[in-house]
Short mmCIF file of C-alpha atoms in Angstrom, two decimals:
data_model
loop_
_atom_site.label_atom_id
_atom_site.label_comp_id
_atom_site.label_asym_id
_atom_site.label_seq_id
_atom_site.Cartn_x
_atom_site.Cartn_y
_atom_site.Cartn_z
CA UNK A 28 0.00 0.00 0.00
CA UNK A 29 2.95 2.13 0.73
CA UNK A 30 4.13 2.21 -2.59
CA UNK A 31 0.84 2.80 -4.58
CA UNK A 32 0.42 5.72 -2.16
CA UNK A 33 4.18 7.02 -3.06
CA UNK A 34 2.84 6.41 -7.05
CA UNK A 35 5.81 4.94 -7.98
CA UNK A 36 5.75 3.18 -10.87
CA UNK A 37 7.22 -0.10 -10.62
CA UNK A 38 5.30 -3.05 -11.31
CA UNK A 39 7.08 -5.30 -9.46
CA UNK A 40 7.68 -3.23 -6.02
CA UNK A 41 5.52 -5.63 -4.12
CA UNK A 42 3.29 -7.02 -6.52
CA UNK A 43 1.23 -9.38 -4.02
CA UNK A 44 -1.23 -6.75 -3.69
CA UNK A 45 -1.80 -6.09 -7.41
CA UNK A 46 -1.97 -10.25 -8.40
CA UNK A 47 -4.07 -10.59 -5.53
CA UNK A 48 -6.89 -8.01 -6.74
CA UNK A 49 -6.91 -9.40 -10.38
CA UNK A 50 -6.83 -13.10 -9.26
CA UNK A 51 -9.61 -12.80 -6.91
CA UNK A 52 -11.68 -10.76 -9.01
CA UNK A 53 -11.22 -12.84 -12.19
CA UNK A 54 -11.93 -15.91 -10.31
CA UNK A 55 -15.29 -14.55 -9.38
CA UNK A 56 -15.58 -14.11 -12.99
CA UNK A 57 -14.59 -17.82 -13.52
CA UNK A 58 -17.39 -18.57 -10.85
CA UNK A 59 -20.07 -17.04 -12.67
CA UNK A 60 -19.02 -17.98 -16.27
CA UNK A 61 -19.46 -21.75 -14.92
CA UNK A 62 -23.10 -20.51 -13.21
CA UNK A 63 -24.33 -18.66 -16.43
CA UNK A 64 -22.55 -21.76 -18.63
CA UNK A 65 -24.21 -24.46 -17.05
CA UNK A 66 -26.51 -26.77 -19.01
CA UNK A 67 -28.75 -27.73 -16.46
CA UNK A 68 -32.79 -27.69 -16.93
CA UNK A 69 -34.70 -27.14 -14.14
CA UNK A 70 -37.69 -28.39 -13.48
CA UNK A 71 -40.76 -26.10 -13.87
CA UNK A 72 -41.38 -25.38 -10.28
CA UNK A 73 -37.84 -23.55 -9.88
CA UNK A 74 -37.81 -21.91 -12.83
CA UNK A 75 -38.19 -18.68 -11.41
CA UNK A 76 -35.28 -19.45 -9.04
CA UNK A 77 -33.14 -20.83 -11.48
CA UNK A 78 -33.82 -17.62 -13.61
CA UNK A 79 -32.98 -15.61 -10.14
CA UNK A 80 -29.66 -17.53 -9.73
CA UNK A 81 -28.54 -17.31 -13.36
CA UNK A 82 -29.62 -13.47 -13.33
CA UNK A 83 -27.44 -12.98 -9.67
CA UNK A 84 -24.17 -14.39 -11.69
CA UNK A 85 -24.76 -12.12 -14.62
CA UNK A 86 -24.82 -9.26 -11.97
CA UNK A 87 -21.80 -10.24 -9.85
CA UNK A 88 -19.60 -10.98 -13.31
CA UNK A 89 -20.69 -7.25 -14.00
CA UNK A 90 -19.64 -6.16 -10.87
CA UNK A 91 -16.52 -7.96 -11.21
CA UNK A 92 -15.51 -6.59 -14.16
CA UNK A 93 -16.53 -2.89 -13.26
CA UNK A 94 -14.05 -3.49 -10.60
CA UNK A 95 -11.24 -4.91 -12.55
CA UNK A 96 -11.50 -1.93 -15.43
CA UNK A 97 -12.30 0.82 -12.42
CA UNK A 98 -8.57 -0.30 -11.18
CA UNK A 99 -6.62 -1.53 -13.61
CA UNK A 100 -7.21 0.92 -16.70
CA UNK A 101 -8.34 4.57 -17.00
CA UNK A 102 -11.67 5.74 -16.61
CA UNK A 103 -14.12 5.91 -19.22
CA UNK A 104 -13.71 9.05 -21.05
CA UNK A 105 -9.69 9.59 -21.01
CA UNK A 106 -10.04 9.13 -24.45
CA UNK A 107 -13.22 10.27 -26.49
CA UNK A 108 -14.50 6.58 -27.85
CA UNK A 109 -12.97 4.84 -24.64
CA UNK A 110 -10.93 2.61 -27.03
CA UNK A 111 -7.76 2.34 -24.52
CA UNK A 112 -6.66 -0.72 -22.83
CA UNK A 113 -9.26 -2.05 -20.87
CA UNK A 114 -9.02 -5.88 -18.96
CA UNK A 115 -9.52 -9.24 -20.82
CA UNK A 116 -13.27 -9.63 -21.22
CA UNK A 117 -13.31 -14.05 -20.44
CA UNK A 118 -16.83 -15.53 -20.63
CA UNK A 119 -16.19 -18.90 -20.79
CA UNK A 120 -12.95 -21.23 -18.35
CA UNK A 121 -10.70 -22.41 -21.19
CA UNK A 122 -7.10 -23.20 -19.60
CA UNK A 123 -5.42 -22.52 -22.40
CA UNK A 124 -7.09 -19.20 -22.73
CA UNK A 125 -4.31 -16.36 -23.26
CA UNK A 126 -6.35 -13.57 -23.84
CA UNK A 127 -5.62 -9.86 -24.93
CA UNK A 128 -7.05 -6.95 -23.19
CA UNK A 129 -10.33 -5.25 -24.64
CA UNK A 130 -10.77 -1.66 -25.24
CA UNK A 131 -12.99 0.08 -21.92
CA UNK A 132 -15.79 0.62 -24.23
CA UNK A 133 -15.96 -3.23 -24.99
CA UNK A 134 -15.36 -3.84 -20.97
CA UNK A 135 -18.19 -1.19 -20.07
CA UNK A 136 -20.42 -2.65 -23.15
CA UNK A 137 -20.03 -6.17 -21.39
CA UNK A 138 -21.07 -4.73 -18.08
CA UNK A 139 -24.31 -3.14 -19.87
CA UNK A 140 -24.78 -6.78 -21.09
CA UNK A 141 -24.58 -8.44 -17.65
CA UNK A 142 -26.81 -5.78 -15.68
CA UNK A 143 -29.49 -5.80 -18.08
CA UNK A 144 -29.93 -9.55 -18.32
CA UNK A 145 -29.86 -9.81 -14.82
CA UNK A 146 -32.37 -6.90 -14.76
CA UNK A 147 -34.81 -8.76 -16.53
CA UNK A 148 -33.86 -12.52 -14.50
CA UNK A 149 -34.28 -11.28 -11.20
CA UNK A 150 -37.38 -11.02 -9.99
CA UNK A 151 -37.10 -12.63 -6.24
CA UNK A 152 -36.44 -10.25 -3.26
CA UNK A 153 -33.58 -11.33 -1.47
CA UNK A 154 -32.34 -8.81 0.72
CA UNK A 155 -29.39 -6.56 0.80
CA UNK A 156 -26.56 -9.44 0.83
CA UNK A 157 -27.51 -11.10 -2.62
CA UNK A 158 -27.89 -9.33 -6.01
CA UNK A 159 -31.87 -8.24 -7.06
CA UNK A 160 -33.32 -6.43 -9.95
CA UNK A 161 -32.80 -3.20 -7.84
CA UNK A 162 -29.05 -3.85 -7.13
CA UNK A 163 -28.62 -4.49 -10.43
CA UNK A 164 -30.51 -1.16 -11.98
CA UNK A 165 -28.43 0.96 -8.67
CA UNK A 166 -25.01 -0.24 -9.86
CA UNK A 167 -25.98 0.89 -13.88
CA UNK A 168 -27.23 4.45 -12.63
CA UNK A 169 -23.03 4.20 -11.16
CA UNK A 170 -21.89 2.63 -14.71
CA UNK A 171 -23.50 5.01 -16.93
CA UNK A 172 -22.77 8.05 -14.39
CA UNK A 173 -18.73 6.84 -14.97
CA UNK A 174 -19.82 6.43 -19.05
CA UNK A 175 -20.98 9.99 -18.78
CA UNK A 176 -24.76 8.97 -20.43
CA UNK A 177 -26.91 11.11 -18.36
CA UNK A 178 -29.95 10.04 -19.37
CA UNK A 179 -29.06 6.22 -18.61
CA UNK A 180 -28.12 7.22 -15.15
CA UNK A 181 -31.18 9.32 -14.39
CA UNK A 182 -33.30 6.78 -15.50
CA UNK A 183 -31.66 3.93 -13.46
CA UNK A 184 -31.41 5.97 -10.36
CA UNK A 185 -34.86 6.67 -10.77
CA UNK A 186 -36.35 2.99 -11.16
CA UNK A 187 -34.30 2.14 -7.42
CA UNK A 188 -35.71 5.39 -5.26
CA UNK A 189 -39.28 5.08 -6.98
CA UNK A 190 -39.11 1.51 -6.68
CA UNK A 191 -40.36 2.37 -2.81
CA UNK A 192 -38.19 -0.51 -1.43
CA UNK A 193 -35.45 1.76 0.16
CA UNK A 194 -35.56 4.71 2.49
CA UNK A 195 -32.72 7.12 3.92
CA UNK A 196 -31.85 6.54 7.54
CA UNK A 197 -30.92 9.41 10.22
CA UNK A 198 -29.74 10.19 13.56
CA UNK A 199 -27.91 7.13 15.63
CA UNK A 200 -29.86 4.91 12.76
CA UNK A 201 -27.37 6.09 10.25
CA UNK A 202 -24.25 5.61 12.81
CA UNK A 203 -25.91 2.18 13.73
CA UNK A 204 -26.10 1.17 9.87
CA UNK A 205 -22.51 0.59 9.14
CA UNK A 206 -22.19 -1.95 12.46
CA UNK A 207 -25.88 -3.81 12.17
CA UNK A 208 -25.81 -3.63 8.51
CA UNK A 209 -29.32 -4.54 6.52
CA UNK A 210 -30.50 -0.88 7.32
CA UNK A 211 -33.29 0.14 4.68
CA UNK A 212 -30.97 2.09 2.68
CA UNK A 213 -29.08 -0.86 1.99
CA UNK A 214 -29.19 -2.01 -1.82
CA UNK A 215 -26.87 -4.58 -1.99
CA UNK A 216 -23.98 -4.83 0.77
CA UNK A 217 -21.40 -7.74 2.02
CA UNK A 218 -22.32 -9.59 5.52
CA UNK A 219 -19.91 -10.01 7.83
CA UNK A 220 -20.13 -12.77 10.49
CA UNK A 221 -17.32 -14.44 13.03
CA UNK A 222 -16.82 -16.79 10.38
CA UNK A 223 -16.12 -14.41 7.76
CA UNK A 224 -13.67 -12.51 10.28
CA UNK A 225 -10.55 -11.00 8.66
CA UNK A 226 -8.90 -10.15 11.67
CA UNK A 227 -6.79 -6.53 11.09
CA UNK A 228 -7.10 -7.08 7.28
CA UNK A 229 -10.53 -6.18 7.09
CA UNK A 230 -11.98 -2.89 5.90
CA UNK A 231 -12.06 -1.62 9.39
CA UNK A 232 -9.17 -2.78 10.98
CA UNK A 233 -7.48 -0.42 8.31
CA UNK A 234 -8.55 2.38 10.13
CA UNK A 235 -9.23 1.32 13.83
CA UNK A 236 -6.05 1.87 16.21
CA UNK A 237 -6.71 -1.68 17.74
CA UNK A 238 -5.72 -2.86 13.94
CA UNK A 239 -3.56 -1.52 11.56
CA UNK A 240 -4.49 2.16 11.89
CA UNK A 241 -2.90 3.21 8.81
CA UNK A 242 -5.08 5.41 7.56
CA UNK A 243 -6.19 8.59 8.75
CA UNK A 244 -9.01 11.12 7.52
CA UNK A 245 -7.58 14.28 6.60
CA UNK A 246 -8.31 17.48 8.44
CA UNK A 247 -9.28 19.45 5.32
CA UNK A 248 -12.08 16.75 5.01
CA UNK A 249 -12.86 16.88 8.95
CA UNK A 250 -13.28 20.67 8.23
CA UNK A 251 -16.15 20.33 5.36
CA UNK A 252 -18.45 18.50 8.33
CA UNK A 253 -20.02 20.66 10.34
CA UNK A 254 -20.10 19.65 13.98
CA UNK A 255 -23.20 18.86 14.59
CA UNK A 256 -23.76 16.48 11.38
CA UNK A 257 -24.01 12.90 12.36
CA UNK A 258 -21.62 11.70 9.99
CA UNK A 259 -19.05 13.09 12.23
CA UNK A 260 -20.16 10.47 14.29
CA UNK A 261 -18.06 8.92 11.17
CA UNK A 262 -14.78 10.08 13.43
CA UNK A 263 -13.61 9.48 16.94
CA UNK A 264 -11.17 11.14 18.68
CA UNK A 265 -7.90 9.68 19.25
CA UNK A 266 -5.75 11.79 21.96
CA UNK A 267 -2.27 10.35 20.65
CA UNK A 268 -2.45 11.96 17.43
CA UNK A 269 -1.40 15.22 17.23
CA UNK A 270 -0.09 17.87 14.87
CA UNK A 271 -0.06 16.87 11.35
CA UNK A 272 -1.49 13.30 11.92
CA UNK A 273 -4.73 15.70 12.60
CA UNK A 274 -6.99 14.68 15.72
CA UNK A 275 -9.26 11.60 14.22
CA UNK A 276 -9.63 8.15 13.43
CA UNK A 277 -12.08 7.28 10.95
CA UNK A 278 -15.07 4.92 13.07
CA UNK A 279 -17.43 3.94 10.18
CA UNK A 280 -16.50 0.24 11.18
CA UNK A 281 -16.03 0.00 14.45
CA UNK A 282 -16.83 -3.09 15.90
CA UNK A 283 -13.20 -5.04 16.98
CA UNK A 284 -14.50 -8.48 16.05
CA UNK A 285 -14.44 -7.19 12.42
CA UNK A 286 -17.80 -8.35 11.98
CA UNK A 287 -19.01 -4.77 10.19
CA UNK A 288 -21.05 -5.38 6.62
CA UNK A 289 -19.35 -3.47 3.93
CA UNK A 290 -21.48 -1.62 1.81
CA UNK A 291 -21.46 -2.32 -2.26
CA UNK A 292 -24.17 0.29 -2.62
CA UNK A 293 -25.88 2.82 -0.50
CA UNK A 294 -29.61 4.53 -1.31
CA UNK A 295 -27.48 7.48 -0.83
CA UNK A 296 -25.04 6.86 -4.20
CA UNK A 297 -28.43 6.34 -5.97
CA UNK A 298 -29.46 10.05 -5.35
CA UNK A 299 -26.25 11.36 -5.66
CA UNK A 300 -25.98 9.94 -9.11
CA UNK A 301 -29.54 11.16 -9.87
CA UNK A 302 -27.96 14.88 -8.78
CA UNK A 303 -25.43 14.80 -10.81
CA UNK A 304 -27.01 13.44 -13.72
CA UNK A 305 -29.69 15.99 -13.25
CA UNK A 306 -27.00 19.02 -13.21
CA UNK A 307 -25.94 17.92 -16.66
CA UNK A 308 -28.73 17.60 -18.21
CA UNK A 309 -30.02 21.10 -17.14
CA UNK A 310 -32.26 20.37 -13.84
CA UNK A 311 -30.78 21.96 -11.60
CA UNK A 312 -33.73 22.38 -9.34
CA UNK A 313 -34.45 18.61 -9.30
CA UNK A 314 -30.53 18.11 -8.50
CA UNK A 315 -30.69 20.79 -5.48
CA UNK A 316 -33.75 18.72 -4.21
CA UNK A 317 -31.46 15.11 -4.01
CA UNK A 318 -28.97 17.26 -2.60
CA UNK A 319 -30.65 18.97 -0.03
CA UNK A 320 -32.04 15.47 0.97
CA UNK A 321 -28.71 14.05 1.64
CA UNK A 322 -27.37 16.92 3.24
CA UNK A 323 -30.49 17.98 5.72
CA UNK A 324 -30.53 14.07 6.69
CA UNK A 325 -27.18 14.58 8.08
CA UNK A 326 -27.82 17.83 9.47
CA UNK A 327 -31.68 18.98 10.08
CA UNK A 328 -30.89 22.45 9.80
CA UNK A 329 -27.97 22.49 6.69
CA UNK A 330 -29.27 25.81 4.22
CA UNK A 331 -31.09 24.35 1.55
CA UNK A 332 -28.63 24.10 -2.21
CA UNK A 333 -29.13 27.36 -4.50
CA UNK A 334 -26.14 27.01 -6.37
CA UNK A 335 -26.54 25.96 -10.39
CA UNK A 336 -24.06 24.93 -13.01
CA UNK A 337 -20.53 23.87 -12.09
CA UNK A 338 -20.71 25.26 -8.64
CA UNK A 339 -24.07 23.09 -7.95
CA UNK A 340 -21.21 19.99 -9.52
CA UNK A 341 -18.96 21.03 -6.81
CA UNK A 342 -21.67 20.93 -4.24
CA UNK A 343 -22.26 17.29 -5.26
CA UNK A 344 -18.79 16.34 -5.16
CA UNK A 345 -17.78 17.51 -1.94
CA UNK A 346 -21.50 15.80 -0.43
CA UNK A 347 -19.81 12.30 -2.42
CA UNK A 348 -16.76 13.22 -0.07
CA UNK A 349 -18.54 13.16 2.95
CA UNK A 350 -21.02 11.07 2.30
CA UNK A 351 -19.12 8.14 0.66
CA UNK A 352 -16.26 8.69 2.69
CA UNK A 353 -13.73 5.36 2.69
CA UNK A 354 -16.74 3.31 0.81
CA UNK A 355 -13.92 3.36 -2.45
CA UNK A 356 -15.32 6.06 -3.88
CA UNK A 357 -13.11 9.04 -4.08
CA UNK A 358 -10.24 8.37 -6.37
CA UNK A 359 -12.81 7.47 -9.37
CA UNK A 360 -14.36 10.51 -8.42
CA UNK A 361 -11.61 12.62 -9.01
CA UNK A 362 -10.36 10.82 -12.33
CA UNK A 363 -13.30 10.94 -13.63
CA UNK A 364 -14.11 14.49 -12.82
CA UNK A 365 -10.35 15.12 -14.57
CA UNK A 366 -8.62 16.84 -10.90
CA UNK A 367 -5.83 16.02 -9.02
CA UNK A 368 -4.87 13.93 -6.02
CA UNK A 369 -3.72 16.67 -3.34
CA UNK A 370 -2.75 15.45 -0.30
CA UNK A 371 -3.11 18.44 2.24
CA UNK A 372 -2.18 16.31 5.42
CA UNK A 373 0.71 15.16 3.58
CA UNK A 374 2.92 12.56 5.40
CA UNK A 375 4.38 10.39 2.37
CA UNK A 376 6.44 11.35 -0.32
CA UNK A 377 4.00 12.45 -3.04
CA UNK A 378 1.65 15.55 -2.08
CA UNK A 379 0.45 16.28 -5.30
CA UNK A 380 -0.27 13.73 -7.76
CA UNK A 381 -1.39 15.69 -11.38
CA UNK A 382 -4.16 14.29 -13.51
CA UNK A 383 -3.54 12.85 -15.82
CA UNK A 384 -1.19 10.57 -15.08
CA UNK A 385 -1.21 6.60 -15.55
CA UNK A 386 -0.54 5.89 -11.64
CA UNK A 387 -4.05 6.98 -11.15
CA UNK A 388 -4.31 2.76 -12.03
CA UNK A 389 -2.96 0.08 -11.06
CA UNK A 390 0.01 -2.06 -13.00
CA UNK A 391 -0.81 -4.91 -14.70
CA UNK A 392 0.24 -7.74 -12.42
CA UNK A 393 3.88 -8.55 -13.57
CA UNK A 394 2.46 -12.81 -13.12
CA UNK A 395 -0.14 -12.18 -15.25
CA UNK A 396 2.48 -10.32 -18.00
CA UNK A 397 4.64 -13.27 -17.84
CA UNK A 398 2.30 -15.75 -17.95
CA UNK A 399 0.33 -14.36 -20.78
CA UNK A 400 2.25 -13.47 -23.67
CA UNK A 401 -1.14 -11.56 -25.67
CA UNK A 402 -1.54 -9.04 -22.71
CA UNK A 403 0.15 -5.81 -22.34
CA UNK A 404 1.58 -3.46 -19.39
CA UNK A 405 0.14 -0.14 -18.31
CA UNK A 406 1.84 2.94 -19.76
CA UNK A 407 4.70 3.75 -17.48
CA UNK A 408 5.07 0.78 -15.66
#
């Protein structure tokens, strides 16, 4: 972690973490290629079931592959038809498969593809901790908000908040969200149980001092939360920091057994996409409404939105800041928004990181380049 925060450049300055993100996630992949391959008939009685289960895979190999692209290649528009190096689109388990990368646009195409079918397979409700029709449409309004098609991410957005099946939570209910987990603006999250514990290695014991406590929130973030908004119940106070290490730890996981859900999507994302998507598409009023909800949850009294235009864009962006805060949100954010990284708290040795630049992604696991001679390294690695 050290030396993607340092931007380096080297491919092979501890690689584990690299091969270990594009294994994982492309065995998932292999998972649900075998699920959506199978040949099985099912009787008539479980059809519906069998249609839910083949509909969840399509959905997770989306997911899987959102993930893969999100780290491992630029975002959508860096170039105007998306036709740079993407990952290896792989649909069926062939061994002997050695395949090239495709271009983003094929990679974002093939996400489309997945989401939709399992738009129109899934029809059972299933709760936040496996894939429905709803998690399915939430996670497009996020695709097409990264593709930059408005319209698509409106629309999606839309189908999940009028879909009636999720509601906002405030107060200690949105503190008590992140530790119970299946709150009812939950859309699709990942359950964590004692057998699933991860020990220190788990999304909160990056942040908790009785883990790793590596990470720390940065003041100029502390400073856009106003006091009395319960997300900076987000943030406890830990009296050994001091000086530049600011005054905080980041609490959004708290719970020392590890045993925290971690959130895929939130109701919130959903109507911060439908802001955004709003803004560009000239309804700005609508977009100040979303915003205002989001904002006035956290605090009752927050001044309702009047900006427009750009500044109403930078409104949204800081409220995905604080309101998506350590969910893996932020660095996509800012690519695909075109800014830089600008560390103000700055304790390694790169404070300013300029977009663009091709450490904004991840190398190309150096196992994977000598393993597969048809695939090719990320510019300047």
């Amino acid at each position: 972690a050290r030396d993607l925060a340092n931007f380096d450049g080297l491919a092979t300055t501890g690689p584990a973490l690299e091969t270990a993100l594009w294994a994982e996630v492309y065995a998932g992949v292999n998972m649900a290629n075998m699920v959506i391959n199978s040949t099985f008939e099912p009787p008539t009685a479980l059809q519906t079931e069998f249609e839910q289960l083949i509909g969840e895979a399509h959905a997770m190999r989306a997911l899987a592959y959102l993930d893969l692209v999100r780290l491992f290649a630029q975002h959508y528009s860096f170039t105007p038809d998306a036709s740079h190096p993407g990952v290896p689109i792989v649909l069926e388990s062939r061994m002997t498969n050695r395949p090239a990368r495709n271009t983003v646009a094929e990679v974002y195409g093939q996400i489309i593809s997945d989401l939709e079918t399992g738009i129109t397979l899934m029809t059972m409700s299933r709760g936040p901790y496996m894939f429905t029709r709803e998690a399915a449409q939430a996670l497009l309004s996020r695709v097409y908000l990264y593709m930059e098609d408005w319209g698509g991410a409106l629309s999606m957005a839309a189908a999940v908040i009028n879909s009636g099946k999720y509601s906002l939570v405030s107060g200690q209910a949105y503190v008590d969200q992140f530790v119970a987990g299946g709150s009812s603006e939950a859309i699709l999250e990942i359950q964590n149980t004692g057998a699933d514990n991860s020990g220190s290695s788990s999304l909160g014991g990056m942040y908790r001092a009785s883990g790793y406590g590596d990470y720390l929130p940065a003041k100029d973030l502390l400073d856009l939360i106003d006091p009395d908004d319960v997300r900076m119940k987000m943030f406890v106070v830990d009296p050994i920091l001091t000086g530049i290490y600011a005054s905080h730890r980041v609490n959004k996981w708290p719970t020392p057994a590890n045993m925290d859900n971690v959130p895929v999507i939130r109701l919130s994302e959903v109507y911060l996409n439908r802001a955004e998507a709003n803004v560009r598409l000239g309804n700005h009023a609508a977009a100040q409404a979303d915003l205002n909800l989001i904002r006035q949850r956290g605090l009752a009294n927050a001044p309702d939105v009047t900006s427009a235009g750009p500044d109403l864009l930078d409104e949204i962006l800081r409220e995905r800041r604080i309101e998506l805060g350590y969910e893996g949100h932020r660095i996509f954010d800012l690519t695909r928004h075109r800014l830089d990284v600008v560390r103000v708290d700055c304790t390694g040795q790169v404070c300013v990181y300029a977009y663009p630049g091709p450490y904004f992604i991840l190398p190309i696991p150096q196992p994977e380049i000598d393993a597969n001679p048809n695939i090719t390294q990320n510019p300047g690695y």
